[in-house]
Amino acid sequence: LVSETKPASSTAGDESPLFPQMTLLEVMRPNNGFHDPLFGVSLTYPGGWSVRDARRWGPDNHQNTVFFHAPAGSRAYPSMYYQNYSEDTPSGNAGAYLREIARKKEASRSSAGVADYRNDPASFVDREIAGNPALSYSATYTRDGESYMEYFTRILGPKGYVMFFVNGPAKDVQALIPAVDEMSATVTTP
């Protein structure tokens, strides 16, 4: 199952991370390309976007986040998160598994103080991306009196998990959904 626990490390007492930090120079490719050779993740991001940062983090640097700049004028913040499974690959009903992850995200946001955070059940779309099970959906909440939204596409690959995530004012997030869906269709998962 996808877990936040750290993978097996090389040797006890070894202080160096299992995965070295990435640099933009290593992962950026021509024509809006991104490729992380250590995890086997690649994609093409939309024209008019840029990558503002990419980093490994967490125990042994096994978690990865790529932060994008949306087109000028957008107040939405798109990103991509990925990691290899630290346990066996998920088995059983992928749709049910992905919906359970969505339920847990809703619960964690609510328990973190976002009282009106709700997944929108009507937005749930089971997908297949490059032969892998995926789920896209959105959640809404209020921030400083304004309607905000989070949009997710979660993809279960053979060896790892990829999540596209956009957060911001609802109208700005909604405007980016077609570009995020287009980008997610180009991803190669771990």
mmCIF file of C-alpha atoms in Angstrom:
data_model
loop_
_atom_site.group_PDB
_atom_site.id
_atom_site.type_symbol
_atom_site.label_atom_id
_atom_site.label_comp_id
_atom_site.label_asym_id
_atom_site.label_seq_id
_atom_site.Cartn_x
_atom_site.Cartn_y
_atom_site.Cartn_z
ATOM 1 C CA LEU A 1 0.000 0.000 0.000
ATOM 2 C CA VAL A 2 1.084 3.591 -0.508
ATOM 3 C CA SER A 3 2.616 4.550 2.775
ATOM 4 C CA GLU A 4 4.312 7.498 4.357
ATOM 5 C CA THR A 5 6.820 5.173 6.028
ATOM 6 C CA LYS A 6 10.407 5.159 4.899
ATOM 7 C CA PRO A 7 11.772 2.413 2.663
ATOM 8 C CA ALA A 8 14.537 0.107 3.734
ATOM 9 C CA SER A 9 17.744 2.106 4.044
ATOM 10 C CA SER A 10 21.196 0.901 3.059
ATOM 11 C CA THR A 11 22.821 0.384 6.456
ATOM 12 C CA ALA A 12 21.901 1.194 10.021
ATOM 13 C CA GLY A 13 23.590 4.374 11.146
ATOM 14 C CA ASP A 14 24.209 5.587 7.582
ATOM 15 C CA GLU A 15 23.288 9.279 7.642
ATOM 16 C CA SER A 16 23.182 9.828 3.883
ATOM 17 C CA PRO A 17 19.783 9.742 2.161
ATOM 18 C CA LEU A 18 18.899 6.790 -0.014
ATOM 19 C CA PHE A 19 18.122 9.135 -2.941
ATOM 20 C CA PRO A 20 20.288 12.199 -3.668
ATOM 21 C CA GLN A 21 18.607 15.592 -4.007
ATOM 22 C CA MET A 22 17.569 16.408 -7.582
ATOM 23 C CA THR A 23 18.405 19.616 -9.416
ATOM 24 C CA LEU A 24 16.414 21.269 -12.176
ATOM 25 C CA LEU A 25 19.412 20.924 -14.469
ATOM 26 C CA GLU A 26 19.197 17.119 -14.097
ATOM 27 C CA VAL A 27 15.455 16.733 -14.649
ATOM 28 C CA MET A 28 14.423 19.424 -17.127
ATOM 29 C CA ARG A 29 14.213 18.448 -20.805
ATOM 30 C CA PRO A 30 13.534 20.441 -23.989
ATOM 31 C CA ASN A 31 9.975 21.190 -25.104
ATOM 32 C CA ASN A 32 8.493 21.365 -21.594
ATOM 33 C CA GLY A 33 9.813 17.956 -20.682
ATOM 34 C CA PHE A 34 10.579 16.593 -17.218
ATOM 35 C CA HIS A 35 12.377 13.315 -16.534
ATOM 36 C CA ASP A 36 13.577 11.920 -13.215
ATOM 37 C CA PRO A 37 15.838 8.983 -14.119
ATOM 38 C CA LEU A 38 16.071 7.704 -10.528
ATOM 39 C CA PHE A 39 12.315 7.153 -10.266
ATOM 40 C CA GLY A 40 11.514 6.736 -13.967
ATOM 41 C CA VAL A 41 8.944 9.553 -13.892
ATOM 42 C CA SER A 42 8.572 11.732 -16.963
ATOM 43 C CA LEU A 43 5.973 14.057 -18.446
ATOM 44 C CA THR A 44 5.360 17.021 -20.691
ATOM 45 C CA TYR A 45 3.968 20.065 -18.896
ATOM 46 C CA PRO A 46 1.710 22.630 -20.608
ATOM 47 C CA GLY A 47 2.960 25.519 -22.717
ATOM 48 C CA GLY A 48 2.942 28.767 -20.763
ATOM 49 C CA TRP A 49 3.872 26.908 -17.566
ATOM 50 C CA SER A 50 7.297 26.654 -15.961
ATOM 51 C CA VAL A 51 8.877 24.548 -13.238
ATOM 52 C CA ARG A 52 9.778 26.686 -10.233
ATOM 53 C CA ASP A 53 11.317 23.930 -8.103
ATOM 54 C CA ALA A 54 11.728 20.162 -7.839
ATOM 55 C CA ARG A 55 12.919 18.428 -4.714
ATOM 56 C CA ARG A 56 13.196 15.156 -2.873
ATOM 57 C CA TRP A 57 12.186 15.120 0.764
ATOM 58 C CA GLY A 58 11.098 12.941 3.653
ATOM 59 C CA PRO A 59 13.028 10.023 5.112
ATOM 60 C CA ASP A 60 15.757 8.961 2.680
ATOM 61 C CA ASN A 61 14.458 11.523 0.136
ATOM 62 C CA HIS A 62 11.977 8.961 -1.220
ATOM 63 C CA GLN A 63 9.187 11.531 -1.703
ATOM 64 C CA ASN A 64 9.349 13.948 -4.625
ATOM 65 C CA THR A 65 7.495 17.161 -5.452
ATOM 66 C CA VAL A 66 7.671 19.243 -8.612
ATOM 67 C CA PHE A 67 6.249 22.766 -8.240
ATOM 68 C CA PHE A 68 4.920 24.487 -11.356
ATOM 69 C CA HIS A 69 4.127 28.124 -12.156
ATOM 70 C CA ALA A 70 0.739 28.398 -13.825
ATOM 71 C CA PRO A 71 0.226 30.948 -16.604
ATOM 72 C CA ALA A 72 0.408 34.621 -15.647
ATOM 73 C CA GLY A 73 -2.687 35.872 -13.867
ATOM 74 C CA SER A 74 -3.578 32.539 -12.248
ATOM 75 C CA ARG A 75 -3.602 32.305 -8.466
ATOM 76 C CA ALA A 76 -3.656 28.491 -8.583
ATOM 77 C CA TYR A 77 -0.648 26.422 -7.525
ATOM 78 C CA PRO A 78 -0.118 23.217 -9.528
ATOM 79 C CA SER A 79 2.325 20.509 -8.495
ATOM 80 C CA MET A 80 3.166 16.843 -8.982
ATOM 81 C CA TYR A 81 4.062 14.437 -6.175
ATOM 82 C CA TYR A 82 5.466 10.942 -6.637
ATOM 83 C CA GLN A 83 7.139 8.121 -4.751
ATOM 84 C CA ASN A 84 7.877 4.431 -5.092
ATOM 85 C CA TYR A 85 5.728 2.139 -2.989
ATOM 86 C CA SER A 86 7.426 1.414 0.314
ATOM 87 C CA GLU A 87 5.421 -1.786 0.686
ATOM 88 C CA ASP A 88 3.910 -4.160 -1.863
ATOM 89 C CA THR A 89 1.967 -2.590 -4.707
ATOM 90 C CA PRO A 90 -1.718 -1.960 -3.978
ATOM 91 C CA SER A 91 -3.900 -4.922 -4.827
ATOM 92 C CA GLY A 92 -7.611 -5.464 -5.121
ATOM 93 C CA ASN A 93 -10.039 -2.859 -6.378
ATOM 94 C CA ALA A 94 -7.974 0.159 -7.480
ATOM 95 C CA GLY A 95 -11.038 2.426 -7.646
ATOM 96 C CA ALA A 96 -12.002 1.644 -4.058
ATOM 97 C CA TYR A 97 -8.404 2.102 -2.946
ATOM 98 C CA LEU A 98 -8.129 5.521 -4.627
ATOM 99 C CA ARG A 99 -11.479 6.638 -3.174
ATOM 100 C CA GLU A 100 -10.242 5.644 0.281
ATOM 101 C CA ILE A 101 -7.186 7.885 -0.211
ATOM 102 C CA ALA A 102 -9.579 10.726 -1.159
ATOM 103 C CA ARG A 103 -11.671 10.084 1.957
ATOM 104 C CA LYS A 104 -8.569 10.168 4.152
ATOM 105 C CA LYS A 105 -7.444 13.456 2.562
ATOM 106 C CA GLU A 106 -10.848 14.987 3.319
ATOM 107 C CA ALA A 107 -10.637 13.775 6.925
ATOM 108 C CA SER A 108 -7.099 15.107 7.359
ATOM 109 C CA ARG A 109 -8.027 18.557 5.999
ATOM 110 C CA SER A 110 -11.065 18.709 8.284
ATOM 111 C CA SER A 111 -9.072 17.639 11.346
ATOM 112 C CA ALA A 112 -6.419 20.252 10.459
ATOM 113 C CA GLY A 113 -9.031 22.975 10.925
ATOM 114 C CA VAL A 114 -10.555 23.402 7.455
ATOM 115 C CA ALA A 115 -14.070 22.801 8.768
ATOM 116 C CA ASP A 116 -15.934 23.125 5.451
ATOM 117 C CA TYR A 117 -13.475 21.056 3.357
ATOM 118 C CA ARG A 118 -15.513 18.556 1.318
ATOM 119 C CA ASN A 119 -14.783 16.202 -1.541
ATOM 120 C CA ASP A 120 -17.244 16.704 -4.394
ATOM 121 C CA PRO A 121 -18.606 13.185 -5.079
ATOM 122 C CA ALA A 122 -20.007 14.339 -8.451
ATOM 123 C CA SER A 123 -16.454 15.199 -9.564
ATOM 124 C CA PHE A 124 -15.023 11.675 -9.086
ATOM 125 C CA VAL A 125 -13.872 10.250 -12.432
ATOM 126 C CA ASP A 126 -12.239 6.825 -12.677
ATOM 127 C CA ARG A 127 -9.623 6.972 -15.409
ATOM 128 C CA GLU A 128 -6.931 4.908 -17.012
ATOM 129 C CA ILE A 129 -3.659 6.697 -17.733
ATOM 130 C CA ALA A 130 -1.003 4.808 -19.702
ATOM 131 C CA GLY A 131 -2.691 1.565 -18.697
ATOM 132 C CA ASN A 132 -2.693 2.498 -14.995
ATOM 133 C CA PRO A 133 -5.744 3.021 -12.764
ATOM 134 C CA ALA A 134 -6.332 6.657 -11.851
ATOM 135 C CA LEU A 135 -8.883 8.861 -10.118
ATOM 136 C CA SER A 136 -9.509 12.564 -10.697
ATOM 137 C CA TYR A 137 -11.674 14.618 -8.336
ATOM 138 C CA SER A 138 -12.000 17.952 -6.602
ATOM 139 C CA ALA A 139 -12.698 19.241 -3.127
ATOM 140 C CA THR A 140 -13.927 22.665 -2.059
ATOM 141 C CA TYR A 141 -13.535 24.864 1.005
ATOM 142 C CA THR A 142 -13.660 28.509 2.060
ATOM 143 C CA ARG A 143 -10.585 30.621 2.747
ATOM 144 C CA ASP A 144 -10.881 34.231 3.870
ATOM 145 C CA GLY A 145 -14.477 34.277 2.607
ATOM 146 C CA GLU A 146 -13.497 33.100 -0.895
ATOM 147 C CA SER A 147 -14.371 29.767 -2.511
ATOM 148 C CA TYR A 148 -11.231 27.620 -2.880
ATOM 149 C CA MET A 149 -10.703 24.282 -4.560
ATOM 150 C CA GLU A 150 -8.226 21.430 -4.701
ATOM 151 C CA TYR A 151 -8.059 19.230 -7.786
ATOM 152 C CA PHE A 152 -6.335 15.844 -7.728
ATOM 153 C CA THR A 153 -5.398 13.179 -10.239
ATOM 154 C CA ARG A 154 -3.919 10.129 -8.500
ATOM 155 C CA ILE A 155 -2.306 7.393 -10.590
ATOM 156 C CA LEU A 156 -1.214 3.943 -9.391
ATOM 157 C CA GLY A 157 1.796 2.776 -11.403
ATOM 158 C CA PRO A 158 3.442 -0.657 -11.277
ATOM 159 C CA LYS A 159 6.160 0.403 -8.794
ATOM 160 C CA GLY A 160 4.940 3.751 -7.485
ATOM 161 C CA TYR A 161 2.344 6.432 -7.168
ATOM 162 C CA VAL A 162 1.954 9.826 -8.915
ATOM 163 C CA MET A 163 -0.383 12.620 -7.855
ATOM 164 C CA PHE A 164 -1.141 15.843 -9.704
ATOM 165 C CA PHE A 165 -2.442 18.510 -7.351
ATOM 166 C CA VAL A 166 -3.764 22.047 -7.880
ATOM 167 C CA ASN A 167 -4.824 24.373 -5.074
ATOM 168 C CA GLY A 168 -6.199 27.901 -5.199
ATOM 169 C CA PRO A 169 -9.287 30.020 -5.765
ATOM 170 C CA ALA A 170 -11.976 27.812 -7.314
ATOM 171 C CA LYS A 171 -12.226 29.756 -10.585
ATOM 172 C CA ASP A 172 -8.439 29.625 -11.109
ATOM 173 C CA VAL A 173 -8.250 25.895 -10.362
ATOM 174 C CA GLN A 174 -11.191 25.153 -12.666
ATOM 175 C CA ALA A 175 -9.447 27.037 -15.472
ATOM 176 C CA LEU A 176 -6.356 24.787 -15.102
ATOM 177 C CA ILE A 177 -8.138 21.409 -14.974
ATOM 178 C CA PRO A 178 -7.986 20.783 -18.766
ATOM 179 C CA ALA A 179 -4.222 21.507 -18.794
ATOM 180 C CA VAL A 180 -3.643 19.271 -15.745
ATOM 181 C CA ASP A 181 -5.611 16.459 -17.373
ATOM 182 C CA GLU A 182 -3.583 16.900 -20.570
ATOM 183 C CA MET A 183 -0.318 16.848 -18.591
ATOM 184 C CA SER A 184 -1.322 13.796 -16.545
ATOM 185 C CA ALA A 185 -2.025 11.895 -19.763
ATOM 186 C CA THR A 186 1.684 12.223 -20.672
ATOM 187 C CA VAL A 187 3.106 10.868 -17.406
ATOM 188 C CA THR A 188 5.289 7.808 -17.137
ATOM 189 C CA THR A 189 4.903 6.403 -13.625
ATOM 190 C CA PRO A 190 7.433 4.554 -11.490
#
